[in-house]
Short mmCIF file of C-alpha atoms in Angstrom, two decimals:
data_model
loop_
_atom_site.label_atom_id
_atom_site.label_comp_id
_atom_site.label_asym_id
_atom_site.label_seq_id
_atom_site.Cartn_x
_atom_site.Cartn_y
_atom_site.Cartn_z
CA MET A 846 37.16 196.87 141.36
CA ASN A 847 37.32 193.06 141.14
CA ALA A 848 40.62 191.51 140.01
CA PRO A 849 40.46 189.83 136.58
CA MET A 850 39.94 186.09 136.74
CA LYS A 851 43.14 184.05 136.35
CA VAL A 852 42.55 180.30 136.20
CA GLY A 853 45.19 177.75 137.17
CA LEU A 854 45.00 173.99 136.56
CA VAL A 855 46.74 171.42 138.78
CA LEU A 856 47.51 168.06 137.16
CA SER A 857 48.49 165.56 139.84
CA GLY A 858 50.56 162.42 139.34
CA GLY A 859 49.38 158.83 139.04
CA GLY A 860 51.16 156.93 136.28
CA ALA A 861 48.95 155.50 133.53
CA LYS A 862 45.89 156.97 135.27
CA GLY A 863 47.07 160.29 133.84
CA ALA A 864 44.82 159.42 130.89
CA TYR A 865 42.02 160.66 133.17
CA GLN A 866 43.32 164.21 132.66
CA VAL A 867 42.60 164.04 128.93
CA GLY A 868 38.94 163.61 129.78
CA VAL A 869 39.19 166.46 132.27
CA LEU A 870 40.45 168.81 129.57
CA LYS A 871 37.74 167.71 127.12
CA ALA A 872 35.05 168.52 129.69
CA LEU A 873 36.64 171.87 130.61
CA ARG A 874 36.59 172.82 126.93
CA GLU A 875 32.93 171.87 126.69
CA LEU A 876 32.19 174.00 129.76
CA GLY A 877 33.98 176.97 128.19
CA THR A 878 36.71 177.11 130.84
CA ARG A 879 39.78 179.23 130.16
CA ILE A 880 43.18 178.06 131.47
CA ASP A 881 45.85 180.67 132.18
CA ALA A 882 48.55 178.58 133.88
CA VAL A 883 49.20 174.92 134.66
CA SER A 884 51.22 172.93 137.17
CA GLY A 885 51.95 169.23 137.21
CA ALA A 886 53.61 166.38 139.04
CA SER A 887 54.91 163.17 137.51
CA ILE A 888 52.60 162.15 134.62
CA GLY A 889 50.74 165.43 135.23
CA ALA A 890 53.94 167.30 134.37
CA LEU A 891 54.18 165.49 131.04
CA ASN A 892 50.51 166.14 130.24
CA GLY A 893 51.04 169.72 131.35
CA GLY A 894 53.98 170.09 129.00
CA VAL A 895 51.83 169.10 126.02
CA LEU A 896 49.05 171.45 127.18
CA ALA A 897 51.38 174.39 127.81
CA SER A 898 53.13 174.08 124.44
CA ALA A 899 49.93 173.90 122.36
CA PRO A 900 48.59 177.08 120.71
CA SER A 901 45.06 176.36 121.94
CA LEU A 902 43.11 174.01 124.18
CA ASP A 903 41.68 172.33 121.08
CA VAL A 904 45.15 171.53 119.76
CA ALA A 905 46.32 170.39 123.21
CA ILE A 906 43.45 167.91 123.48
CA GLU A 907 44.08 166.65 119.95
CA ARG A 908 47.76 166.04 120.74
CA LEU A 909 47.02 164.39 124.07
CA GLU A 910 44.44 162.10 122.48
CA GLN A 911 47.04 161.07 119.90
CA LEU A 912 49.66 160.61 122.61
CA TRP A 913 47.48 158.46 124.85
CA GLY A 914 46.14 156.58 121.85
CA HIS A 915 49.74 155.66 121.08
CA LEU A 916 50.34 154.66 124.71
CA SER A 917 47.28 152.42 124.63
CA THR A 918 48.72 150.40 121.76
CA SER A 919 52.44 150.66 122.50
CA SER A 920 53.47 150.81 126.16
CA PRO A 921 56.38 153.13 126.99
CA LEU A 922 57.65 150.61 129.55
CA ASN A 923 60.87 149.11 128.25
CA VAL A 924 62.44 146.92 130.95
CA LYS A 925 66.23 147.16 131.17
CA MET A 926 66.56 144.04 133.31
CA PRO A 927 64.59 140.77 133.48
CA GLY A 928 61.81 140.16 135.94
CA TYR A 929 58.40 141.78 135.57
CA VAL A 930 57.59 140.82 139.17
CA SER A 931 60.52 142.94 140.32
CA LEU A 932 59.16 145.81 138.24
CA LEU A 933 55.72 145.58 139.84
CA VAL A 934 57.17 145.47 143.33
CA ALA A 935 59.26 148.53 142.60
CA ALA A 936 56.18 150.37 141.31
CA GLY A 937 53.92 149.74 144.29
CA LEU A 938 54.98 152.74 146.36
CA ARG A 939 51.80 153.02 148.40
CA LEU A 940 50.18 149.73 147.68
CA ASN A 941 49.84 146.17 148.89
CA GLY A 942 52.96 146.04 151.05
CA ALA A 943 55.40 146.63 148.18
CA SER A 944 57.14 149.37 150.12
CA ALA A 945 57.69 146.94 152.99
CA ILE A 946 59.40 144.58 150.56
CA LEU A 947 61.63 147.38 149.33
CA ALA A 948 62.41 148.47 152.88
CA ALA A 949 63.48 144.91 153.69
CA THR A 950 65.59 144.88 150.52
CA HIS A 951 67.24 148.13 151.55
CA ALA A 952 67.99 146.75 155.02
CA ALA A 953 69.41 143.56 153.48
CA LYS A 954 71.74 145.56 151.28
CA ARG A 955 72.98 147.59 154.22
CA LEU A 956 73.50 144.46 156.29
CA ALA A 957 75.34 142.73 153.45
CA LYS A 958 77.59 145.75 153.05
CA SER A 959 78.37 145.80 156.80
CA PHE A 960 79.49 142.15 156.72
CA ASP A 961 81.12 142.44 153.29
CA VAL A 962 78.76 139.84 151.83
CA GLU A 963 78.17 139.72 148.08
CA ILE A 964 74.55 140.30 147.05
CA PRO A 965 72.83 139.11 143.85
CA GLU A 966 73.39 141.33 140.82
CA TRP A 967 69.64 141.72 140.17
CA LEU A 968 69.12 143.00 143.73
CA ASP A 969 71.95 145.49 143.49
CA GLY A 970 70.56 146.77 140.18
CA TRP A 971 67.36 147.97 141.86
CA GLU A 972 69.10 151.14 142.97
CA ASP A 973 68.89 152.43 139.41
CA GLY A 974 65.80 152.63 137.25
CA VAL A 975 64.68 149.31 135.81
CA LEU A 976 62.95 151.01 132.89
CA ASP A 977 64.49 152.63 129.85
CA ASP A 978 62.99 156.10 129.34
CA LYS A 979 63.88 156.32 125.63
CA PRO A 980 60.25 155.65 124.61
CA LEU A 981 59.13 158.58 126.78
CA LYS A 982 61.79 160.82 125.26
CA GLN A 983 60.65 159.91 121.76
CA LEU A 984 57.02 160.69 122.61
CA MET A 985 58.04 163.98 124.19
CA ASN A 986 59.96 164.97 121.06
CA GLU A 987 56.94 164.09 118.92
CA PHE A 988 54.20 165.81 120.90
CA LEU A 989 55.99 168.64 122.71
CA ASN A 990 57.63 171.51 120.85
CA GLY A 991 60.29 173.27 122.92
CA ASP A 992 60.01 176.62 121.12
CA ASP A 993 56.25 176.66 121.60
CA LEU A 994 56.69 175.72 125.25
CA LYS A 995 58.83 178.79 125.87
CA THR A 996 56.02 181.10 124.75
CA GLY A 997 53.09 178.96 125.91
CA LEU A 998 51.10 178.80 129.13
CA PRO A 999 53.20 179.22 132.27
CA LEU A 1000 54.09 175.69 133.37
CA TYR A 1001 55.28 174.70 136.86
CA VAL A 1002 56.44 171.21 137.79
CA SER A 1003 57.33 169.62 141.11
CA LEU A 1004 60.63 167.85 141.70
CA TYR A 1005 61.84 165.81 144.67
CA GLU A 1006 65.49 165.79 145.68
CA SER A 1007 66.51 162.15 145.48
CA MET A 1008 68.68 160.27 147.95
CA GLY A 1009 68.75 157.19 145.73
CA GLY A 1010 65.93 154.96 144.52
CA ILE A 1011 65.65 152.60 147.47
CA GLU A 1012 66.22 155.34 150.04
CA ASP A 1013 63.45 157.44 148.47
CA VAL A 1014 61.00 154.53 148.64
CA VAL A 1015 61.94 153.76 152.24
CA ARG A 1016 61.32 157.38 153.25
CA ALA A 1017 57.92 157.26 151.55
CA PHE A 1018 57.11 153.99 153.31
CA ARG A 1019 57.96 155.48 156.70
CA ALA A 1020 55.77 158.49 155.96
CA GLU A 1021 52.93 156.20 154.89
CA LEU A 1022 53.13 154.49 158.28
CA GLY A 1023 53.02 157.86 160.05
CA PHE A 1024 56.66 158.00 161.11
CA GLY A 1025 57.34 161.58 160.06
CA ASP A 1026 57.01 162.86 156.51
CA THR A 1027 59.10 163.12 153.39
CA PRO A 1028 60.75 166.48 152.61
CA ASN A 1029 58.69 168.83 150.51
CA SER A 1030 59.05 168.87 146.75
CA GLU A 1031 60.34 171.99 145.05
CA PHE A 1032 58.73 173.79 142.12
CA PHE A 1033 60.28 174.97 138.88
CA GLN A 1034 58.80 177.12 136.15
CA ILE A 1035 59.76 175.48 132.89
CA GLN A 1036 59.88 178.77 130.97
CA SER A 1037 62.57 180.05 133.37
CA ILE A 1038 64.91 177.29 132.14
CA PRO A 1039 66.52 178.58 128.93
CA ASP A 1040 67.74 175.35 127.35
CA GLU A 1041 65.21 173.06 125.63
CA GLU A 1042 67.06 169.89 126.59
CA GLN A 1043 67.14 170.99 130.22
CA GLN A 1044 63.40 171.67 130.08
CA LYS A 1045 62.75 168.13 128.86
CA ARG A 1046 65.15 166.77 131.47
CA ILE A 1047 63.14 168.52 134.19
CA LEU A 1048 59.88 167.07 132.84
CA LEU A 1049 61.37 163.58 132.77
CA ALA A 1050 62.74 164.04 136.29
CA SER A 1051 59.30 164.98 137.60
CA ALA A 1052 57.99 161.68 136.22
CA ALA A 1053 60.97 159.57 137.33
CA ILE A 1054 59.25 157.13 139.71
CA PRO A 1055 62.04 155.89 142.01
CA MET A 1056 63.53 152.57 140.99
CA LEU A 1057 61.53 152.59 137.78
CA PHE A 1058 63.15 155.49 135.91
CA ASN A 1059 66.54 157.08 136.40
CA SER A 1060 66.68 160.34 138.33
CA ARG A 1061 68.06 163.47 136.64
CA ARG A 1062 70.73 166.02 137.56
CA HIS A 1063 69.94 169.74 137.49
CA ASN A 1064 71.91 172.59 139.06
CA GLY A 1065 74.18 170.13 140.84
CA ARG A 1066 71.35 168.22 142.54
CA THR A 1067 69.61 164.92 141.79
CA TRP A 1068 65.86 164.99 141.21
CA SER A 1069 63.14 162.38 140.84
CA ASP A 1070 59.32 162.03 140.90
CA GLY A 1071 57.85 165.25 142.31
CA GLY A 1072 54.88 163.38 143.76
CA GLN A 1073 57.01 162.06 146.63
CA GLY A 1074 57.32 165.38 148.47
CA GLY A 1075 55.24 166.10 151.58
CA TRP A 1076 53.85 162.56 151.38
CA GLN A 1077 51.20 162.85 154.08
CA THR A 1078 49.58 165.97 152.63
CA MET A 1079 50.34 165.28 148.93
CA GLN A 1080 52.26 168.56 148.81
CA GLY A 1081 54.38 167.55 145.86
CA ASN A 1082 51.82 165.47 144.02
CA THR A 1083 49.26 168.31 144.06
CA PRO A 1084 51.38 171.37 143.19
CA ILE A 1085 48.97 174.21 143.87
CA THR A 1086 51.49 176.52 145.58
CA PRO A 1087 53.24 177.86 142.45
CA LEU A 1088 49.90 178.75 140.89
CA LEU A 1089 48.86 180.70 143.98
CA GLU A 1090 52.20 182.51 143.96
CA ALA A 1091 51.67 183.28 140.26
CA GLY A 1092 48.44 185.13 141.11
CA CYS A 1093 45.84 182.57 140.04
CA ASN A 1094 42.59 183.39 141.87
CA LEU A 1095 40.64 180.33 140.72
CA ILE A 1096 42.38 176.96 140.74
CA ILE A 1097 41.05 173.67 139.41
CA VAL A 1098 42.70 170.68 141.10
CA THR A 1099 42.61 167.19 139.58
CA HIS A 1100 43.21 164.03 141.62
CA LEU A 1101 44.30 160.62 140.32
CA SER A 1102 43.92 158.66 143.53
CA ASP A 1103 40.82 157.46 145.33
CA GLY A 1104 40.41 159.39 148.57
CA SER A 1105 43.46 161.63 148.18
CA PRO A 1106 44.49 163.09 151.59
CA TRP A 1107 45.15 166.47 150.00
CA SER A 1108 42.89 169.09 151.60
CA ARG A 1109 41.73 172.42 150.27
CA GLN A 1110 41.31 173.54 153.89
CA ARG A 1111 45.06 174.18 153.97
CA PHE A 1112 44.45 177.06 151.55
CA PRO A 1113 41.53 178.98 153.12
CA ASP A 1114 42.10 182.15 151.09
CA ALA A 1115 42.05 180.41 147.72
CA THR A 1116 39.07 179.66 145.48
CA ILE A 1117 39.50 176.01 144.57
CA LEU A 1118 37.44 173.62 142.47
CA GLU A 1119 38.39 169.98 142.97
CA ILE A 1120 37.88 167.18 140.49
CA ARG A 1121 37.82 163.98 142.50
CA PRO A 1122 36.91 160.58 141.10
CA THR A 1123 33.24 159.89 141.80
CA LYS A 1124 34.00 156.16 141.63
CA SER A 1125 37.18 154.18 142.03
CA LEU A 1126 39.93 154.58 139.44
CA ALA A 1127 41.08 151.03 140.18
CA ARG A 1128 40.93 148.70 137.20
CA ALA A 1129 43.23 145.83 138.13
CA GLU A 1130 42.46 143.23 140.79
CA GLY A 1131 44.49 140.89 142.95
CA PHE A 1132 48.15 141.03 143.96
CA LEU A 1133 49.76 144.47 143.45
CA ALA A 1134 46.65 145.68 141.66
CA GLY A 1135 47.49 149.31 142.36
CA ALA A 1136 50.97 148.93 140.91
CA ARG A 1137 49.56 147.30 137.80
CA ASP A 1138 47.17 150.24 137.38
CA LEU A 1139 50.09 152.62 137.79
CA LEU A 1140 51.73 150.90 134.82
CA GLY A 1141 48.49 150.09 132.99
CA PHE A 1142 49.33 151.57 129.60
CA ASP A 1143 46.95 149.44 127.56
CA GLY A 1144 43.97 149.76 125.27
CA GLU A 1145 41.49 148.52 127.84
CA LYS A 1146 42.23 150.88 130.73
CA ILE A 1147 43.21 154.14 129.05
CA PRO A 1148 39.88 154.83 127.23
CA SER A 1149 37.94 154.10 130.43
CA TRP A 1150 40.06 156.55 132.42
CA ILE A 1151 39.60 159.25 129.76
CA GLU A 1152 35.83 158.76 129.84
CA GLN A 1153 35.75 158.85 133.64
CA GLY A 1154 37.77 162.07 133.71
CA TYR A 1155 35.27 163.64 131.32
CA GLU A 1156 32.24 162.54 133.34
CA ASP A 1157 33.73 163.46 136.72
CA THR A 1158 34.64 166.94 135.51
CA LEU A 1159 31.15 167.60 134.22
CA HIS A 1160 29.85 166.44 137.61
CA CYS A 1161 32.33 168.31 139.83
CA VAL A 1162 32.92 171.50 137.85
CA GLY A 1163 29.76 171.62 135.76
CA ARG A 1164 27.44 171.79 138.74
CA VAL A 1165 29.51 174.61 140.27
CA MET A 1166 29.47 176.54 137.00
CA LYS A 1167 25.71 176.01 136.64
CA ALA A 1168 25.18 177.27 140.17
CA GLN A 1169 27.32 180.31 139.43
CA GLN A 1170 25.41 180.91 136.21
CA ALA A 1171 22.15 180.73 138.14
CA ARG A 1172 23.49 183.26 140.67
CA ASN A 1173 24.59 185.57 137.84
CA GLU A 1174 21.18 185.33 136.20
CA LEU A 1175 19.46 186.06 139.52
CA ARG A 1176 21.75 189.06 140.07
CA ALA A 1177 20.98 190.33 136.56
CA SER A 1178 17.23 189.91 137.21
CA GLU A 1179 17.50 191.81 140.49
CA GLU A 1180 19.40 194.63 138.76
CA ALA A 1181 16.82 194.74 135.97
CA LEU A 1182 13.98 194.83 138.50
CA ALA A 1183 15.72 197.58 140.43
CA SER A 1184 16.11 199.54 137.20
CA VAL A 1185 12.41 199.14 136.37
CA GLU A 1186 11.39 200.15 139.86
CA GLY A 1187 13.67 203.18 139.62
CA GLY A 1188 12.03 204.13 136.33
CA VAL A 1189 8.54 203.84 137.87
CA VAL A 1190 9.58 206.09 140.76
CA ARG A 1191 10.95 208.68 138.36
CA THR A 1192 7.75 208.54 136.27
CA ASP A 1193 5.59 208.99 139.37
CA GLN A 1194 7.70 211.96 140.42
CA VAL A 1195 7.38 213.61 137.00
CA LEU A 1196 3.61 213.13 137.12
CA ALA A 1197 3.42 214.54 140.63
CA ASP A 1198 5.43 217.62 139.59
CA ALA A 1199 3.13 218.20 136.61
CA MET A 1200 0.03 217.93 138.76
CA ALA A 1201 1.52 220.39 141.24
CA ARG A 1202 2.06 222.98 138.51
CA LEU A 1203 -1.61 222.71 137.47
CA LYS A 1204 -2.83 223.78 140.89
#
């Protein structure tokens, strides 16, 4: 007997490009897709929290549309220190040489400490988050109900054990250059955490981009953006493992980066549908364009990402579902034909028996 279908949804991280996942959910609803469990990293963890705490997919989409509509008119980025250029450099983890700048900054701080040289206050302040996460907390309180989350869809989020903002970025930079890899992220089921404030702390930790937002303490350890783990294979940013361990036998994986190195071939026994951008998600141009997209909470970019997520999902998942529907219809036709043929054989046999009795 075939095992009942259990569908898991992976929501990867990617800053403001997380708006794309709203379009994904709208298309999945249109395609009649059921979701039984969800996992997320970074912004995907926050989207996942809203999804998991909603009583239905319809309500989840309605709340996420309201949430991202708010983000498009009122950015959650509240800088705690002056210097937007510093903010952009801190945000460009993979992009345009920003990590090299941060690595040089880290080396300068170490050198200054060795020679007991005073460093500028603004440089020393980079170790902590430069953004105030109060706006994110307020949005979470408005759109995510803790009591509903406890009884909602199973939700798993990835967390990365932090060694400090600059150190985390330097490790990611080394991994990007191919000098080893970052440690793997770890996964937590939100419903296994009894306290509502701790649950929200975990969600904020998963989205705590190093040097942008403060890390969080949990169980005596310091955690930050879960997307940093297993950098070269996107292990933390594409948290499929907890869904497999939870028994999901069909997993839909969303990506928020062009040409993500994550590979389904690492999970040969799993049935996986991937939603990859069919065209670039880049919207900004010029210096640190990728970082500016990461922080692009504005009314111009967010609607375009939602629309692209919707179209890409219809393209990637819709064609698979149509093919499966065609196979099911063909199988039903073959069974019907076999039934008709069986009936003809039985009729012929009855006629033959009757003729034999007449002899």
